[in-house]
Amino acid sequence: MSVAKDDKHGYSQPNRGGDPDYDCSSFVWAALRHAGFDVGSSPFNTDGMDSVLKAAGFERSDFRDVASLQAGDVVWADGHTEIYMGDGEFVGAHWDERHGVEGRTPGDQTGDEIGVTSTLNARYTRVYRAPASQGSQAVSGGTSDSGWDGMGAEQAKAAWFGGLAGPGNTCVSYPQGQCTWGACLRAYRLGWKHVGQYWGDGGMWASSAAAEGYRVTRTAPVPGAIVSFPPGVQGADPAAGHVAVVESVDASKGTFTISEMNAHGPVYTSRELPIAGGANFILPKDPIHGAGGGSSSAATCSAGDQDGEKASVEEAKRIAKRKMKDMGWDDGSQFECLDTIFTEESGWRWDATNPDSGAYGIPQSLPAEKMASAGQDWRTNAATQIDWGLKYIHDRYGTPCGAYAERRAKGWY
């Protein structure tokens, strides 16, 4: 979803590698790779993606109708492919600025070269669904953070984020006291490092998160997951739906307990609900405070983030290489560019401080507090600092080598 909204990325078949443009199949490849699926180190095309997806464990079936699709399904037609987001919407790369395939001008010139649509853009014949083993069972357990039940909106801001609406006021894009605002704040409190600022109404969060690479399930909640209720499901608003956070799961009973806001005004309250009730669970990528179990992706992120606490230079470089691979920057030249930038900026030291400007950390964020958007432990965690630095480079320059070229030209990046 973030790529679809970023007009720096457009459509081009000759230049489909994501720097900055994609075609339909390389866009799907990049989204799946970002979500953690093993789909190879270079983009597939529509002719060759069948074998790649099968090798990654995807189940292939015939396309019947939109109603039978699940969020995250890959749909295929001869010559075109997209990802289903849920709620009747698809995201994909469609055509260049002339409704052709050349993409002579980089970026999205029209606003719909890459985008979300509710129309079928091809006569789809196949559906590829992610392997059920990735989030197939509910995980019993609970979060360890207490005191939230009955807490009001202002109290939550003061107690958790020093009066701000999430780290760096990240949640201000949602109306204070609404379910979306409450879920955003609570998720960050429990350890999430990214919650989309524009994921829409509560019922839209599952499809928005799936488009950003998060795994969504209807059967396998874990403590700390975000739960999105489609309109009318389990008491959700009939038009906007609802969103909350999973505080505990009892797999033996088939139930989960949520923290939610705006069910009874701008205050957190709790409910126990059946798992098999039609809600969509967005699985966390980051370690959740006090939660037992979790998805395989959360366990992997947990190990990496723990390594990042006051990491040595070599540990920080290993973390960066892993995160760059997740972003599709796994060729050696991109790391060489990043290594040069961070070596010259900070020597890869998490506590590096510029005595003149106050720039801080491995990426030399200025002001330093900007890195709070990547995590509350930004002052001491190299992984969090690298997350912020890579996102900054991606959003501003496209690639580390793009940032390196700018730094060489201007002396800063």
C-alpha atoms as one frame of an Amber mdcrd trajectory, in Angstrom:
protein
   0.000   0.000   0.000   2.819   2.435   0.833   4.375   1.927  -2.622   0.982
   2.359  -4.294   0.524   5.705  -2.535   4.060   6.908  -3.304   4.167   8.611
  -6.695   7.930   8.143  -6.871   7.077   4.614  -8.052   5.392   4.122 -11.397
   4.958   1.493 -14.110   7.682   0.364 -16.489   8.437  -3.006 -18.033  11.966
  -2.117 -19.207  12.847  -0.749 -15.742  10.857  -3.024 -13.449  13.266  -3.514
 -10.554  11.644  -1.065  -8.142  14.244   1.675  -8.550  11.860   3.383  -8.835
   9.403   1.583 -11.142   7.669  -1.804 -11.303   5.558  -3.805 -13.678   2.670
  -5.965 -12.464   4.688  -9.081 -11.646   7.713  -7.350 -10.096   5.328  -5.372
  -7.869   3.739  -8.609  -6.603   7.196 -10.175  -6.185   8.421  -7.215  -4.118
   5.326  -7.284  -1.886   5.683 -11.016  -1.195   9.401 -10.715  -0.553   8.784
  -7.841   1.858   6.253 -10.056   3.658   8.966 -12.659   4.247   8.189 -15.219
   1.549  11.046 -16.973  -0.230  10.302 -15.933  -3.810  13.864 -15.626  -5.039
  16.350 -12.792  -5.233  15.150 -11.322  -8.534  11.640 -10.473  -9.765   9.631
 -13.177 -11.494   7.332 -12.557 -14.461   3.787 -13.720 -15.062   4.979 -16.678
 -17.137   7.402 -17.952 -14.501   5.711 -17.061 -11.218   3.709 -20.296 -10.962
   6.739 -22.446 -10.154   8.179 -19.830  -7.785   4.969 -19.491  -5.769   4.455
 -23.251  -5.590   8.014 -23.672  -4.325   7.267 -21.063  -1.651   4.292 -23.151
  -0.500   1.458 -21.192  -2.089  -1.650 -23.175  -2.946  -2.940 -22.687  -6.485
  -6.644 -22.849  -7.291  -8.991 -21.688 -10.022 -10.404 -18.187  -9.797 -14.164
 -18.302  -9.176 -15.307 -14.886  -8.000 -14.244 -12.018  -5.759 -16.392 -13.266
  -2.879 -14.237 -16.396  -2.552 -10.968 -14.453  -2.206  -9.104 -13.719   1.018
  -6.947 -10.688   1.793  -3.432 -11.381   0.554  -4.425 -13.723  -2.288  -2.446
 -13.320  -5.507  -4.657 -13.330  -8.597  -3.289 -14.220 -12.025  -4.304 -13.898
 -15.651  -2.318 -14.428 -18.806  -0.089 -11.353 -18.789  -1.252  -9.736 -15.539
  -1.217 -10.267 -11.765  -2.285  -8.320  -8.652  -2.884  -8.801  -4.919  -6.345
  -8.885  -3.390  -6.623  -6.557  -0.380 -10.070  -7.537   0.826 -13.327  -5.588
   0.727 -13.449  -5.983  -3.065 -10.196  -4.102  -3.700  -7.008  -5.068  -5.552
  -3.583  -3.424  -5.535  -1.172  -3.673  -8.423   0.893  -2.042 -11.143  -1.325
  -1.379 -14.146   0.179   0.703 -16.961   2.447   3.658 -17.661   1.474   7.302
 -18.121   0.335   6.563 -21.694  -1.552   3.398 -20.743   1.303   1.455 -22.281
   4.207  -0.538 -20.857   7.338   1.496 -21.616   7.253   3.879 -18.655   9.553
   6.419 -20.256   9.252   8.854 -17.338  10.154   7.441 -13.892   7.499   7.631
 -11.200   3.719   7.735 -11.287   2.699  10.559 -13.615  -1.050   9.949 -13.428
  -1.659   8.648  -9.913  -2.924   5.291 -11.143   0.126   3.635 -12.706   0.318
   1.751  -9.408  -2.776   1.857  -7.259  -5.833   0.332  -5.653  -8.905  -0.498
  -7.693 -12.209  -2.233  -7.123 -12.498  -3.352 -10.734 -11.183  -6.549 -12.283
  -8.299  -5.493 -14.510  -8.025  -8.840 -16.282  -9.869 -12.115 -16.796  -8.278
 -13.834 -13.822  -8.046 -17.605 -13.999  -5.823 -18.505 -11.027  -5.539 -17.705
  -7.326  -2.426 -18.298  -5.210  -2.943 -18.460  -1.448  -0.176 -18.257   1.146
   0.706 -21.489   2.963  -1.551 -22.192   5.921   1.449 -23.139   8.037   2.286
 -19.465   8.394  -0.143 -18.645  11.153  -2.392 -21.721  11.149  -2.989 -22.143
  14.890  -4.029 -19.790  17.647  -1.324 -19.154  20.256  -2.486 -19.100  23.877
  -1.039 -16.477  26.192  -1.402 -12.847  27.065   0.337  -9.501  27.172   1.959
  -8.460  30.440   1.085  -4.761  30.283  -1.787  -4.067  32.693  -3.738  -1.072
  33.915  -5.270  -0.198  30.555  -8.838  -1.378  31.264 -10.872   1.743  32.045
  -8.077   4.107  30.976  -9.208   7.203  29.079  -7.607   8.676  25.977  -5.794
  11.542  27.718  -4.634   9.246  30.503  -3.221   6.768  27.985  -1.249   9.480
  26.198   0.193  10.754  29.468   1.026   7.315  30.869   2.495   5.749  27.741
   3.948   8.467  25.510   4.536  11.567  27.605   1.338  13.221  26.420   1.804
  12.367  22.745  -0.505  10.287  20.568   1.965   7.452  20.119   5.721   7.710
  19.475   6.358  10.985  17.709   2.581  11.669  17.652   2.285   8.948  15.000
  -1.375   8.203  15.759  -2.689  11.755  15.286  -3.894  10.794  11.806  -6.806
   9.046  13.554  -9.458  10.955  15.572  -8.656  10.836  19.277 -10.934   8.512
  21.199 -12.029   6.508  18.159 -11.310   2.784  17.875  -8.603   3.403  15.258
  -6.787   5.881  17.496  -7.043   3.515  20.453  -5.734   0.522  18.505  -2.849
   2.554  17.114  -1.779   3.758  20.571  -2.197   0.366  22.210  -0.254  -1.467
  19.496   2.707   0.882  19.859   2.516   0.489  23.630   2.844  -3.286  23.242
   5.855  -3.141  20.950   4.663  -2.600  17.385   7.173  -0.470  15.509   4.896
   0.435  12.627   1.152   0.989  12.435  -0.076   2.533   9.208  -1.113   6.142
   9.640  -3.680   5.858   6.856  -5.104   2.357   7.163  -8.640   3.742   6.999
 -11.701   2.799   9.035 -11.411  -0.100  11.456 -12.871  -2.593   9.014 -10.229
  -1.674   6.414  -7.154  -2.296   8.551  -6.703  -5.955   7.579  -6.574  -5.254
   3.847  -4.371  -2.183   4.333  -1.940  -4.122   6.524  -1.880  -7.071   4.105
  -0.913  -4.696   1.308   2.061  -3.573   3.425   3.270  -7.132   3.898   1.628
  -8.071   7.207   0.211 -11.564   7.537  -3.515 -11.693   8.157  -5.432 -14.717
   9.429  -8.980 -15.475  10.523  -8.108 -18.536  12.590  -4.770 -17.974  14.336
  -4.643 -14.919  16.631  -1.658 -14.294  18.890  -1.358 -11.938  21.874  -0.554
  -8.458  20.620  -2.168  -8.929  17.205  -4.406  -6.191  15.849  -7.923  -7.436
  15.125  -9.986  -5.820  12.370 -13.735  -6.423  12.344 -15.530  -6.059   8.997
 -18.721  -3.973   9.110 -21.388  -5.641  11.231 -19.138  -8.470  12.470 -19.211
  -9.150  16.234 -20.932  -5.867  17.006 -18.816  -3.695  14.696 -20.253  -0.543
  13.157 -22.351  -1.543  10.108 -20.561   0.982   7.888 -17.030   1.507   9.229
 -16.308  -1.757  11.025 -14.121  -1.781  14.129 -10.523  -2.393  15.205  -8.945
  -3.432  18.511  -5.903  -5.222  19.933  -5.701  -8.835  21.124  -4.642  -8.887
  24.775  -4.938 -12.628  25.389  -5.829 -15.860  23.616  -7.287 -19.066  25.061
  -6.909 -21.622  22.284  -8.527 -24.375  24.365 -11.737 -22.333  24.659 -11.474
 -20.890  21.165 -11.657 -17.313  22.465  -9.616 -14.128  22.583  -9.860 -10.991
  24.719  -9.444  -7.515  23.258  -8.661  -4.010  24.403 -10.853  -1.605  22.459
 -11.706   2.067  22.486 -15.004   3.796  21.734 -17.191   0.795  22.484 -18.277
   2.827  25.535 -16.823   6.238  24.757 -13.161   7.377  24.614 -11.971   4.791
  27.132 -10.337   1.358  26.879 -12.610  -1.569  27.717 -12.344  -5.329  27.222
 -14.400  -8.109  25.649 -13.943 -11.849  25.237 -14.969 -13.075  21.786 -14.954
 -16.333  19.806 -12.038 -16.771  17.400 -14.341 -18.223  14.757 -16.419 -15.071
  14.503 -15.319 -13.569  11.196 -12.676 -11.104  12.418  -9.288 -10.642  10.721
  -6.128 -10.854  12.836  -3.084  -8.838  11.747  -0.029 -10.661  13.084   2.756
  -8.538  14.597   6.226  -8.527  13.095   7.786  -7.161  16.275   8.204  -8.733
  19.732   5.188  -8.083  21.960   5.720  -7.215  25.612   5.030 -10.269  27.732
   3.357 -12.310  24.997   4.012 -16.018  24.870   4.326 -17.828  21.564   3.734
 -15.930  18.357   4.262 -16.350  14.656   7.544 -17.419  13.136   8.046 -13.946
  11.728   7.670 -12.370  15.164  10.235 -14.753  16.631  12.719 -13.849  13.917
  12.230 -10.131  14.465  12.533 -10.586  18.206  15.950 -12.169  17.923  17.195
  -9.453  15.613  15.891  -6.582  17.727  17.349  -8.008  20.926  20.721  -8.236
  19.164  20.346  -4.583  18.260  20.418  -3.304  21.843  23.743  -1.430  22.172
  25.058  -3.481  19.269  28.695  -3.550  18.265  29.729  -2.214  14.873  29.866
  -5.698  13.356  26.502  -6.660  14.867  24.955  -3.477  13.488  26.282  -4.274
  10.020  24.830  -7.797  10.169  21.457  -6.373  11.189  21.567  -3.896   8.306
  22.387  -6.620   5.775  19.427  -8.699   6.954  17.038  -5.767   6.841  18.302
  -4.691   3.408  17.623  -8.186   2.089  14.060  -7.932   3.389  13.694  -4.699
   1.397  15.045  -6.267  -1.787  18.448  -4.552  -1.538  20.495  -7.734  -1.325
  23.118  -7.056  -3.973  26.568  -6.159  -2.665  26.738  -2.725  -4.254  23.824
  -1.367  -2.214  25.424  -2.442   1.057  28.730  -0.919  -0.019  26.941   2.398
  -0.497  25.181   2.124   2.868  28.383   1.051   4.608  30.203   4.095   3.277
  27.414   6.456   4.373  27.050   5.094   7.907  30.803   4.704   8.398  31.380
   8.339   7.491  28.337   9.570   9.420  28.703   7.647  12.676  31.182   4.800
  12.393  28.117   2.536  12.840  27.946   3.548  16.532  24.460   3.640  18.036
  25.480   6.432  20.458  27.340   8.637  17.959  26.453  12.297  18.566  27.397
  15.293  16.444  28.557  17.918  18.970  27.577  20.789  16.681  24.195  19.809
  15.268  23.010  17.199  17.775  22.477  14.585  15.039  22.396  11.185  16.694
  22.803   7.481  16.140  23.958   5.313  13.273  22.028   7.247  10.580  22.692
  10.618  12.318  19.036  11.581  12.582  18.417  15.312  12.980  16.650  15.954
  15.221  17.399  12.731  17.024  13.785  12.301  18.165  12.668  11.543  14.614
  13.794   7.963  15.192  11.018   7.499  17.755   8.761   6.749  14.787  10.664
   3.459  14.403  10.505   2.419  18.063  10.620   3.602  21.647  14.128   2.172
  22.119  15.666   4.403  19.443  18.272   5.865  21.801  20.079   2.553  22.372
  18.890   0.005  19.806  20.890  -0.214  16.589  18.139  -2.227  14.857  15.591
   0.507  15.520  17.978   3.186  14.281  18.724   1.171  11.139  14.989   0.661
  10.516  14.527   4.416  10.598  17.598   5.077   8.457  16.625   2.598   5.750
  13.082   3.976   5.590  14.463   7.513   5.322  16.769   6.463   2.491  13.998
   4.549   0.702  11.483   7.388   0.938  13.928  10.160   0.001  16.414   8.576
  -2.414  15.013   5.188  -3.412  18.172   3.196  -2.658  21.347   3.476  -0.552
  23.358   4.177  -3.703  20.961   7.004  -4.518  21.612   8.451  -1.064  25.355
   7.935  -1.506  25.339   9.898  -4.764  23.488  12.759  -3.069  25.930  12.741
  -0.166  28.874  12.870  -2.529  27.345  15.817  -4.371  26.225  17.853  -1.346
  28.200  16.507   1.598  25.069  15.312   3.398  22.099  13.048   2.725
